[in-house]
PDB file of C-alpha atoms in Angstrom:
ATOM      1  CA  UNK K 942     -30.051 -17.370  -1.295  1.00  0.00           C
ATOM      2  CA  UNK K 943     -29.234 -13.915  -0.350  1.00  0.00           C
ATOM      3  CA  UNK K 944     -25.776 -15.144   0.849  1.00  0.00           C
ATOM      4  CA  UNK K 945     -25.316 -16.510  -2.749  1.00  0.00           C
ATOM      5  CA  UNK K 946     -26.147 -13.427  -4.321  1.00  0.00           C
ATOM      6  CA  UNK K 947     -24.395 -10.863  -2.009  1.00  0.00           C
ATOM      7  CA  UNK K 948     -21.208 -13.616  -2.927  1.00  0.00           C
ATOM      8  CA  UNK K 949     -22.060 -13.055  -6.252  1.00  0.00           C
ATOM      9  CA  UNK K 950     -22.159  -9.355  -6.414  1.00  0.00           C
ATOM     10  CA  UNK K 951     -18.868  -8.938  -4.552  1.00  0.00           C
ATOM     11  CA  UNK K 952     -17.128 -11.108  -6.634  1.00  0.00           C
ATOM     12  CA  UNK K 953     -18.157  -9.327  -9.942  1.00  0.00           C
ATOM     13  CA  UNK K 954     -16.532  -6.001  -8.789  1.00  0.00           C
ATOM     14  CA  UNK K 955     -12.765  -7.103  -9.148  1.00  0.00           C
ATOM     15  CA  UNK K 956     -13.514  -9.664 -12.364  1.00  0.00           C
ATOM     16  CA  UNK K 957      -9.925 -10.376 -13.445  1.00  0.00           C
ATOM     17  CA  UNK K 958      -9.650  -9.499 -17.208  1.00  0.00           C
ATOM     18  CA  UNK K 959      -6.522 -10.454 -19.752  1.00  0.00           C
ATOM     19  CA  UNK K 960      -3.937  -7.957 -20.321  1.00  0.00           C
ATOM     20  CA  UNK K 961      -1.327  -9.757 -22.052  1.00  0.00           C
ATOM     21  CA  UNK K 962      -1.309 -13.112 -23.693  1.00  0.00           C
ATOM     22  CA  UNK K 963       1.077 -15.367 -25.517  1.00  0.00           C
ATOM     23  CA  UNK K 964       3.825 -14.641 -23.654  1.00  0.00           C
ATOM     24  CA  UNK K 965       7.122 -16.297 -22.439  1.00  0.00           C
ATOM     25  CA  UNK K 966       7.857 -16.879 -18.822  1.00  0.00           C
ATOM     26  CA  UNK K 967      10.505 -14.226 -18.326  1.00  0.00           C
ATOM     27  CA  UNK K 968       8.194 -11.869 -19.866  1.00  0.00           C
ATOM     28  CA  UNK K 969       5.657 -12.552 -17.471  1.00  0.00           C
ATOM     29  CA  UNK K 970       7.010 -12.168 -14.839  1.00  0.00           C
ATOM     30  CA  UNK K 971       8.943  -8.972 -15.511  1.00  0.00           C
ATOM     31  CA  UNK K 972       5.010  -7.532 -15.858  1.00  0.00           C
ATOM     32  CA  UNK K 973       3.650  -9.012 -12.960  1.00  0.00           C
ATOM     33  CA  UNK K 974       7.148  -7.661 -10.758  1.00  0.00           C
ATOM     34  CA  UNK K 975       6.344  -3.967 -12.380  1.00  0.00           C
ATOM     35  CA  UNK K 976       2.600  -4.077 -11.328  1.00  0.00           C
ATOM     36  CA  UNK K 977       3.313  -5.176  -7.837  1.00  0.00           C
ATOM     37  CA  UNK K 978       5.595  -2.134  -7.149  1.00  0.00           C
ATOM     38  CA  UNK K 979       2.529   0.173  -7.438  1.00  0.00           C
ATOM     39  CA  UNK K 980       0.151  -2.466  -5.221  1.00  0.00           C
ATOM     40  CA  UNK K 981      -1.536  -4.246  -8.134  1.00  0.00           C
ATOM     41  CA  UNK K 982      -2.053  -7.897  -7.583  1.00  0.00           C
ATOM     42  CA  UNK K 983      -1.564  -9.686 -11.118  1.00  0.00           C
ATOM     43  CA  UNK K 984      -1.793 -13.633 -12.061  1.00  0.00           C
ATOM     44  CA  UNK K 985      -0.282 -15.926 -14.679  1.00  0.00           C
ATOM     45  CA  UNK K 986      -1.761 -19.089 -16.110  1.00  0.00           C
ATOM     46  CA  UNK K 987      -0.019 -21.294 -18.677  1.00  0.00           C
ATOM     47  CA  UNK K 988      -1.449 -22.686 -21.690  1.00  0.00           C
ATOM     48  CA  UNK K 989      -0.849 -23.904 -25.316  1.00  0.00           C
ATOM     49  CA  UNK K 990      -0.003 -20.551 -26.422  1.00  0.00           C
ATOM     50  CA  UNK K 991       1.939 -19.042 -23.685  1.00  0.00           C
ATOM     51  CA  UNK K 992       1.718 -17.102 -20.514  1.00  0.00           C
ATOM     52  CA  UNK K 993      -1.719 -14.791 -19.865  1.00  0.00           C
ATOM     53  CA  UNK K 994      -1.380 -12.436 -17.599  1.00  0.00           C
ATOM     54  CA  UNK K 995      -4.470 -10.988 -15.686  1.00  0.00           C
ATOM     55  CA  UNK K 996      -5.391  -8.531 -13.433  1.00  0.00           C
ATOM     56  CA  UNK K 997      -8.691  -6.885 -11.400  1.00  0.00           C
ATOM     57  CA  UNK K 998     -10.828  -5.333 -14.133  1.00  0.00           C
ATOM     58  CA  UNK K 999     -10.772  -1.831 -12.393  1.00  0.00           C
ATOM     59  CA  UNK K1000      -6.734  -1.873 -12.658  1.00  0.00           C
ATOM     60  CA  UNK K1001      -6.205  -2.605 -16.087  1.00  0.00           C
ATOM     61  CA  UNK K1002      -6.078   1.218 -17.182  1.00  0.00           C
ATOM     62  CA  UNK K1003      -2.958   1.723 -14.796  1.00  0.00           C
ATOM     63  CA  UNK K1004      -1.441  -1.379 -15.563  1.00  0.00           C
ATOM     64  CA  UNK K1005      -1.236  -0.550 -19.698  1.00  0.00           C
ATOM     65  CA  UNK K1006      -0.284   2.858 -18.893  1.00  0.00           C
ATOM     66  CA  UNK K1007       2.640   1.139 -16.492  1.00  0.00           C
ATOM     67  CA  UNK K1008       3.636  -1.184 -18.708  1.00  0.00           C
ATOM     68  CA  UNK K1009       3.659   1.229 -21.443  1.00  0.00           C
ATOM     69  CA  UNK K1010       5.718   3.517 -19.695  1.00  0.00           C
ATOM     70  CA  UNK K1011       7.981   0.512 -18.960  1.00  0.00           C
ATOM     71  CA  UNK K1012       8.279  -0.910 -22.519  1.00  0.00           C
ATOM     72  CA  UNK K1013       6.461  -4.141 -21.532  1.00  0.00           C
ATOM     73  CA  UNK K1014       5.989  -6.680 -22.569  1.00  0.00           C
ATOM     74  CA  UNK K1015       9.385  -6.525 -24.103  1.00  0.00           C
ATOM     75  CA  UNK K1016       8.922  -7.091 -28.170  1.00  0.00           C
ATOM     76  CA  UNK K1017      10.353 -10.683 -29.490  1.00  0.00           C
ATOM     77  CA  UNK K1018      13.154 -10.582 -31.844  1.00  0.00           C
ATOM     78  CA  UNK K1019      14.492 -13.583 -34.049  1.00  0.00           C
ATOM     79  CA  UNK K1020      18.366 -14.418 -34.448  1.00  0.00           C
ATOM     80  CA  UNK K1021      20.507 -14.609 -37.135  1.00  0.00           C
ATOM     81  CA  UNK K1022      20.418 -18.857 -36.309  1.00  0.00           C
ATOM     82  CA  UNK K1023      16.819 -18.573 -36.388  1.00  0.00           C
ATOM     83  CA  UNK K1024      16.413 -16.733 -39.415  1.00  0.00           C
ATOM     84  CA  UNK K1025      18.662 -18.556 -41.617  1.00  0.00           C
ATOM     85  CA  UNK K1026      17.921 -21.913 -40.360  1.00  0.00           C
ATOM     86  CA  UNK K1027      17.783 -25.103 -42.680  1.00  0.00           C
ATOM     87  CA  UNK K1028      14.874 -25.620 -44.741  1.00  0.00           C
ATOM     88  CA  UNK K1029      14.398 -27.632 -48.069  1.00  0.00           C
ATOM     89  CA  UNK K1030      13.497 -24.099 -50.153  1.00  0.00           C
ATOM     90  CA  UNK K1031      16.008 -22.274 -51.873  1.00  0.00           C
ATOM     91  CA  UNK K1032      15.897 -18.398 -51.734  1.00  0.00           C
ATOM     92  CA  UNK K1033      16.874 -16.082 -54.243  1.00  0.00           C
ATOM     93  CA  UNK K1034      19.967 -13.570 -53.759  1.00  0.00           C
ATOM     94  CA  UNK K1035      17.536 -10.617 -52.984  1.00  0.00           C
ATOM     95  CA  UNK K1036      16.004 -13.212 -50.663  1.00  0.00           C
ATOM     96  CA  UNK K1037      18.754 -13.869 -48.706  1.00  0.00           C
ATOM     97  CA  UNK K1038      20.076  -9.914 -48.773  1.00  0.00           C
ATOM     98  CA  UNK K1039      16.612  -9.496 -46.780  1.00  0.00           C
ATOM     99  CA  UNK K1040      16.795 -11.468 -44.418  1.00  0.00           C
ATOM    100  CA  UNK K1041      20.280 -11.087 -43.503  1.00  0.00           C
ATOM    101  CA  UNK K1042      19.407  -7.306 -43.083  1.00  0.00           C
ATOM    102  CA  UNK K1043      16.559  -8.539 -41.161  1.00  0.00           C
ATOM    103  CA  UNK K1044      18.525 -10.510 -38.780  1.00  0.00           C
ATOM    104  CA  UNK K1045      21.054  -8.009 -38.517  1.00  0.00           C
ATOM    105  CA  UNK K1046      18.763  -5.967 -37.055  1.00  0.00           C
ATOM    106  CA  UNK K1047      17.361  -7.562 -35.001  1.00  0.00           C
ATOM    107  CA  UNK K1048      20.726  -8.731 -33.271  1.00  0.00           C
ATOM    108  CA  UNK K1049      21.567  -4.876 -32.973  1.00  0.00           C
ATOM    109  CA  UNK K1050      18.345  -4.493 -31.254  1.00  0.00           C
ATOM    110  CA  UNK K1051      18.518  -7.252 -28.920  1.00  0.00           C
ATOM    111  CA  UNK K1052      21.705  -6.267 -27.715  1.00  0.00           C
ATOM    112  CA  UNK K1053      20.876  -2.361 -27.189  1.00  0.00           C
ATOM    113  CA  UNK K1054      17.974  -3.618 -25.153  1.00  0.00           C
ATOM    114  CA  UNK K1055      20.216  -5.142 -22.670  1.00  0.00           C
ATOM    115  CA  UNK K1056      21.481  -1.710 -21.699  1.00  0.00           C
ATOM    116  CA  UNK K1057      20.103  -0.553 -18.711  1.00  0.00           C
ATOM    117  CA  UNK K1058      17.748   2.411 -18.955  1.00  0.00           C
ATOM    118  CA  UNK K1059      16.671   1.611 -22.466  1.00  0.00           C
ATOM    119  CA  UNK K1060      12.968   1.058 -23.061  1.00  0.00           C
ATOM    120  CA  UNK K1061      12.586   0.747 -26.480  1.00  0.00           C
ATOM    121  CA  UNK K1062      15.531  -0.037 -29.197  1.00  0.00           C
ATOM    122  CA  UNK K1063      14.989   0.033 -33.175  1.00  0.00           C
ATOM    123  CA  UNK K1064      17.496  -0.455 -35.740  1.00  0.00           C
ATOM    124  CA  UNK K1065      17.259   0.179 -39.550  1.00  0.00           C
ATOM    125  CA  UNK K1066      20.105  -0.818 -41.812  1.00  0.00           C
ATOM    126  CA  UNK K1067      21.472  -0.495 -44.936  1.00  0.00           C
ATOM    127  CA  UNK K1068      24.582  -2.687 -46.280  1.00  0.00           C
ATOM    128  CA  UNK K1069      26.480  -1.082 -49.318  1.00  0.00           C
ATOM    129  CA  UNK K1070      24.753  -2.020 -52.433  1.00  0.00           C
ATOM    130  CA  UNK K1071      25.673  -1.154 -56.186  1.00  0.00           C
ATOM    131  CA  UNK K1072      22.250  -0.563 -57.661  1.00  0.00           C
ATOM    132  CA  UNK K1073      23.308  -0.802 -61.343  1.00  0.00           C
ATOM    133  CA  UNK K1074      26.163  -1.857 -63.481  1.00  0.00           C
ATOM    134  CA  UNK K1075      28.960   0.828 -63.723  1.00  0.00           C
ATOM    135  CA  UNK K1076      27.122   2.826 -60.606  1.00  0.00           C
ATOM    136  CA  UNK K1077      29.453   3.375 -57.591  1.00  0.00           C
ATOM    137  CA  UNK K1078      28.777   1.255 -55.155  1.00  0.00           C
ATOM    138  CA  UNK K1079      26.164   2.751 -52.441  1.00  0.00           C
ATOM    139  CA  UNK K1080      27.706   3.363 -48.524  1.00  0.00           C
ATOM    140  CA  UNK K1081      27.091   1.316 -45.656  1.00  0.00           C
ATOM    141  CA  UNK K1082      24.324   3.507 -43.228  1.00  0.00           C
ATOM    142  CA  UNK K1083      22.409   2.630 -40.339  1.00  0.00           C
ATOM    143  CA  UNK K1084      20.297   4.155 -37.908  1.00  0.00           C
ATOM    144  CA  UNK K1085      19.013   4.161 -34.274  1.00  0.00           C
ATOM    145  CA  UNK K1086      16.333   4.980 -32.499  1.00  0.00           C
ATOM    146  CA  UNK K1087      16.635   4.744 -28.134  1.00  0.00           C
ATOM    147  CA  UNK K1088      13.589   5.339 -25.878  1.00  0.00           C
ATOM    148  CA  UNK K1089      15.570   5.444 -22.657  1.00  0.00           C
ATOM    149  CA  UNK K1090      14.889   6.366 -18.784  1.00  0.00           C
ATOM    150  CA  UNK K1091      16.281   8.429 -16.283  1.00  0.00           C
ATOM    151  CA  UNK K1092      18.257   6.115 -16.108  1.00  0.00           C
ATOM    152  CA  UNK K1093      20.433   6.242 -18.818  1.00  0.00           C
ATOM    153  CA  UNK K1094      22.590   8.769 -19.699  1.00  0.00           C
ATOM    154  CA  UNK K1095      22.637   9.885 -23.253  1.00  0.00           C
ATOM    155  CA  UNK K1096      25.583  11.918 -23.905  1.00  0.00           C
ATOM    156  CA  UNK K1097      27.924   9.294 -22.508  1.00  0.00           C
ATOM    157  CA  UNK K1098      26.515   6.180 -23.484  1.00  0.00           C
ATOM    158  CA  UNK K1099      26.177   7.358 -27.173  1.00  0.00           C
ATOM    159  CA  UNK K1100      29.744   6.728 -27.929  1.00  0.00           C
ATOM    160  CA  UNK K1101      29.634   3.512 -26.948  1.00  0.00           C
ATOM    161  CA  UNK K1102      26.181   2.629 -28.831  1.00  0.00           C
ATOM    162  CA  UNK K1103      27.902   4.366 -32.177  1.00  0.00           C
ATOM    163  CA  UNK K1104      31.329   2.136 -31.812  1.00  0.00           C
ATOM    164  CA  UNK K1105      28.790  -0.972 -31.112  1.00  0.00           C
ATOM    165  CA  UNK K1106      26.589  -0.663 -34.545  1.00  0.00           C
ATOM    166  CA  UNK K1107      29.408   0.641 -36.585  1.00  0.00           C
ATOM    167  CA  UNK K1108      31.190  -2.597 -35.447  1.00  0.00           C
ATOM    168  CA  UNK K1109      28.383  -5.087 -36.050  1.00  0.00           C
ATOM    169  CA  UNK K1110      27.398  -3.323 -40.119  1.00  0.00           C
ATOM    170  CA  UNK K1111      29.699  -4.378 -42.623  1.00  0.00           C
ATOM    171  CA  UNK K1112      31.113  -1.552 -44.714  1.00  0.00           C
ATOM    172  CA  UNK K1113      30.580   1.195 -41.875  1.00  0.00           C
ATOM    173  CA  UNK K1114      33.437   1.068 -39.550  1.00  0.00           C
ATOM    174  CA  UNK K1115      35.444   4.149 -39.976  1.00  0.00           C
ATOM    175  CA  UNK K1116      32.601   5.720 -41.609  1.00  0.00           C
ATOM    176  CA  UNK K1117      31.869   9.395 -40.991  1.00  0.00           C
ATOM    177  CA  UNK K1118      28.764  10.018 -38.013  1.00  0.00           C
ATOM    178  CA  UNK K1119      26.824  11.330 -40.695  1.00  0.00           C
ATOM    179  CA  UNK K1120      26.189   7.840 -41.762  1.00  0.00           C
ATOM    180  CA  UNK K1121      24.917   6.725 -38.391  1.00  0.00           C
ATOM    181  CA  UNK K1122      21.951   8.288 -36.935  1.00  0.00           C
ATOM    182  CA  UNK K1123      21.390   8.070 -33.443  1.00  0.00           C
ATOM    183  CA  UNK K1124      18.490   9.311 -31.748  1.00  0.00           C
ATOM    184  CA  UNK K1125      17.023   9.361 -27.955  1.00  0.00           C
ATOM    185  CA  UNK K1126      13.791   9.992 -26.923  1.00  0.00           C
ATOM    186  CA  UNK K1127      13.342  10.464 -23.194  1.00  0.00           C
ATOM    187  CA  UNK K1128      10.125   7.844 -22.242  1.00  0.00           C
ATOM    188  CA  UNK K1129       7.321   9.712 -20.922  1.00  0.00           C
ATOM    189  CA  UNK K1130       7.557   9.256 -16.894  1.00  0.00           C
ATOM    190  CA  UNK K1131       4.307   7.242 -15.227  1.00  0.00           C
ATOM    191  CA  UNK K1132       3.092   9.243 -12.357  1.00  0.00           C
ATOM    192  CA  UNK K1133       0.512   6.887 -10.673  1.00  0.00           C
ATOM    193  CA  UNK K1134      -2.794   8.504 -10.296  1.00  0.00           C
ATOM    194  CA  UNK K1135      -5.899   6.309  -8.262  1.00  0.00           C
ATOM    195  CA  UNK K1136      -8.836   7.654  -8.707  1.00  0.00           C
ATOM    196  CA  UNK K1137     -10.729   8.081  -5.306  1.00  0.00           C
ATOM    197  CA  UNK K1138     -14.724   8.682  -4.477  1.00  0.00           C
ATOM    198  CA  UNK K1139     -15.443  11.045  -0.911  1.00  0.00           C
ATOM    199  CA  UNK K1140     -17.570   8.896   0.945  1.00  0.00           C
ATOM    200  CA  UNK K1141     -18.121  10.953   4.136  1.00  0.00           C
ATOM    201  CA  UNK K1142     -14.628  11.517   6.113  1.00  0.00           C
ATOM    202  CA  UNK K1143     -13.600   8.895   4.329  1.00  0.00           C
ATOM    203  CA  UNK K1144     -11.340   8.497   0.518  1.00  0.00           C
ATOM    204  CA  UNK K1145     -12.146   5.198  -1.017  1.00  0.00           C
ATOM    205  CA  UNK K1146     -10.844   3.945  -4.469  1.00  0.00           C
ATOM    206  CA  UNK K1147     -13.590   3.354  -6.944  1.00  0.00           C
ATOM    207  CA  UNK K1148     -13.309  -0.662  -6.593  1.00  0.00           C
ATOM    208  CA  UNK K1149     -13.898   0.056  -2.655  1.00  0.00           C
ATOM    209  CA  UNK K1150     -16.671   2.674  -3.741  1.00  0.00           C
ATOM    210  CA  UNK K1151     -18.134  -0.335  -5.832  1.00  0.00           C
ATOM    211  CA  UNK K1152     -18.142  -2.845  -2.964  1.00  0.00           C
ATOM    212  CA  UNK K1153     -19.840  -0.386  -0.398  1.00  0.00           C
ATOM    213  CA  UNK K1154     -22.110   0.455  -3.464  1.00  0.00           C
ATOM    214  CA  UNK K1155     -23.224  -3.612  -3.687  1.00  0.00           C
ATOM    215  CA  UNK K1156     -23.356  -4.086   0.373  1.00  0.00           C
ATOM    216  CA  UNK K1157     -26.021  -1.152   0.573  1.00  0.00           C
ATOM    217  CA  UNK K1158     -27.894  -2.439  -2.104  1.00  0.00           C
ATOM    218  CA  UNK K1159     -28.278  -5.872  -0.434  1.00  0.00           C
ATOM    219  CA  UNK K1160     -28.663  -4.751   3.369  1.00  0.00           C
ATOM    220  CA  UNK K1161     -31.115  -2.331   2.557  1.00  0.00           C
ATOM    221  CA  UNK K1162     -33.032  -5.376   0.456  1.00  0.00           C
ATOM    222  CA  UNK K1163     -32.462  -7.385   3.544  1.00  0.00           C
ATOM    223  CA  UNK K1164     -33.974  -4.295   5.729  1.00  0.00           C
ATOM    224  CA  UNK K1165     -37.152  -4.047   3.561  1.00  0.00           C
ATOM    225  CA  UNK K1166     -37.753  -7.555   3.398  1.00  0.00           C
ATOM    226  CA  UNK K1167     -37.395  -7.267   6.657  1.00  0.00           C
ATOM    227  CA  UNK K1168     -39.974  -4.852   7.125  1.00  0.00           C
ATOM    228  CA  UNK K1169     -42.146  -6.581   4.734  1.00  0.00           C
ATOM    229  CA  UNK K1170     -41.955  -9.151   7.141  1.00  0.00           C
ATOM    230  CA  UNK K1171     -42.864  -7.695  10.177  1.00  0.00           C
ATOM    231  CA  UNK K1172     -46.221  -5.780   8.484  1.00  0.00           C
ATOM    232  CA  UNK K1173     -47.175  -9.780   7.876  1.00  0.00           C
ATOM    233  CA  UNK K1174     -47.121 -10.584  11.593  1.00  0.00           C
ATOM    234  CA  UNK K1175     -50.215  -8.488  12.651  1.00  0.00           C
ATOM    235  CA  UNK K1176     -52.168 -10.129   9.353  1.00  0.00           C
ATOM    236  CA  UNK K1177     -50.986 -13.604  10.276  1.00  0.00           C
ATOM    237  CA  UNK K1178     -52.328 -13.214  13.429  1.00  0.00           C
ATOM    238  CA  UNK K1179     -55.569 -11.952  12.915  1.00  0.00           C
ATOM    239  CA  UNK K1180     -55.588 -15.425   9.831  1.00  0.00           C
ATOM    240  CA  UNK K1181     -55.048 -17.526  12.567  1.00  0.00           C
ATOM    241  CA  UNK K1182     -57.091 -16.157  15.448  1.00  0.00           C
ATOM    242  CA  UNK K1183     -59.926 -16.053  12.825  1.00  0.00           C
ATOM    243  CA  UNK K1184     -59.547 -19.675  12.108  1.00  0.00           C
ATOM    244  CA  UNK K1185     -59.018 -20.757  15.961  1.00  0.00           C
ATOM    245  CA  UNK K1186     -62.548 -19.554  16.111  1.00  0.00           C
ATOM    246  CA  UNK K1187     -63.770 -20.988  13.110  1.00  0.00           C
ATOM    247  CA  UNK K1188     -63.244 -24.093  14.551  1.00  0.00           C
ATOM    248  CA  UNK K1189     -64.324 -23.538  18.055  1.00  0.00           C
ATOM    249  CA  UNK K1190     -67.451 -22.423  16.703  1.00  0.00           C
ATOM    250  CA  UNK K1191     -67.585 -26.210  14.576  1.00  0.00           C
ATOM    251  CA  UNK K1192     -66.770 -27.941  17.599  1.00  0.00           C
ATOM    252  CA  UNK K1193     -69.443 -26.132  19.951  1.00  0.00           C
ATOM    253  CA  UNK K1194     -72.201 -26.768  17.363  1.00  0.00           C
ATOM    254  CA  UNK K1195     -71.581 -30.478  17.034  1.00  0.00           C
ATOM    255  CA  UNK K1196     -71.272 -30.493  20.256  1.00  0.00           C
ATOM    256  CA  UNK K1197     -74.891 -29.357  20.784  1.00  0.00           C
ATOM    257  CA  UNK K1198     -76.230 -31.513  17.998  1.00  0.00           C
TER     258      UNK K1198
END
């Protein structure tokens, strides 16, 4: 019973908990290779919905603030195949403008992500559009938002980036820079922090600090059962030496009957 429990107890202390769900495979296990560079044991399980990824309960603050830092899990983007695929409805013009925008965007995105050192890519479009009858006809613009690493260089890979999107937008090739925004945002760097209890001489994390926590608890139940146990002997003695003569003193009188 006690073995149970103490079981029990230490199990509870590193309870795996979700942190992401519905994902694909790849995403997956980019997470679980991030975690394991700063020690943190993560699991996968497959279902109807995806991949879930889970790790020890008393981990899951550094593992959002990794991932975070990382820009995973990586958001999902649609193609330009996937957003115009065959259907039986028919959309209107200002339908199909949207989505086309939509898509377009989403390809530039996809394709910025690639780039090593770039966490987070967003793209906002807009195509050249006459807005009324008789009104000139509205430029082609864009912009770009990067969240990159230390990895990247900005000032050398922006020429390349500007060339890319002014490429991929209809109507703003040869444009002037003022109608392409580009923006970088250094990601904020994850310094790994683990939070550690003095216990003595000794530095234990709080998930060790939790475990001795549960061990003293049940060896000093143990020990005072223990005790209780031994104050019992004495009294069980004197029970049974008072019932030896009990019954000596039975016998004797029946015997002299």
């Amino acid at each position: 019973m006690l073995v149970a429990l103490l079981t029990l107890l230490l199990s509870g202390c590193d309870k795996p908990v979700v942190l992401n769900t519905g994902l694909t495979e790849n995403d997956a296990n980019d997470i679980i290779s991030e975690l394991s560079k700063y020690k943190i044991a993560a699991d996968k399980q497959i279902d109807k919905e995806g991949v879930t990824v889970t790790v020890d309960a008393d981990t899951i603050e550094r593992s959002v603030q990794i991932l975070n830092a990382k820009g995973l899990p990586r958001k999902s983007r649609t193609n330009l195949g996937e957003v115009f695929q065959k259907s039986g409805i028919i959309s209107s013009p200002l339908e199909e403008r949207a989505r086309y925008i939509y898509a377009l965007s989403q390809e530039l995105e996809s394709t910025l992500s690639q780039i090593d050192g770039v966490v987070v890519a967003r793209v906002s479009v807009v195509l050249p559009e006459r807005v009324a009858p008789g009104e000139p006809v509205q430029p082609a613009s864009a912009s770009v938002f990067i969240k990159y690493t230390a990895d990247l260089d900005p000032d050398s890979i922006e020429p390349r980036i500007r060339r890319l999107v002014a490429a991929s937008i209809p109507g703003l090739a040869g444009k002037s820079d003022n109608d392409l925004s580009i923006v970088f945002v250094p990601a904020e760097v994850y310094r790994d922090h683990i939070e550690k209890v003095s216990l003595g001489p000794f530095q234990l994390t709080m998930s060790q600090y939790a475990t001795v926590k549960v061990v003293f608890f049940i060896v000093l139940i143990l020990l005072l059962l223990g005790g209780a146990g031994m104050a019992l002997v004495p009294r069980m003695k004197k029970m049974l030496n008072r019932k030896k003569s009990t019954s000596l003193a039975v016998v004797e009188s029946g015997g002299q009957d």
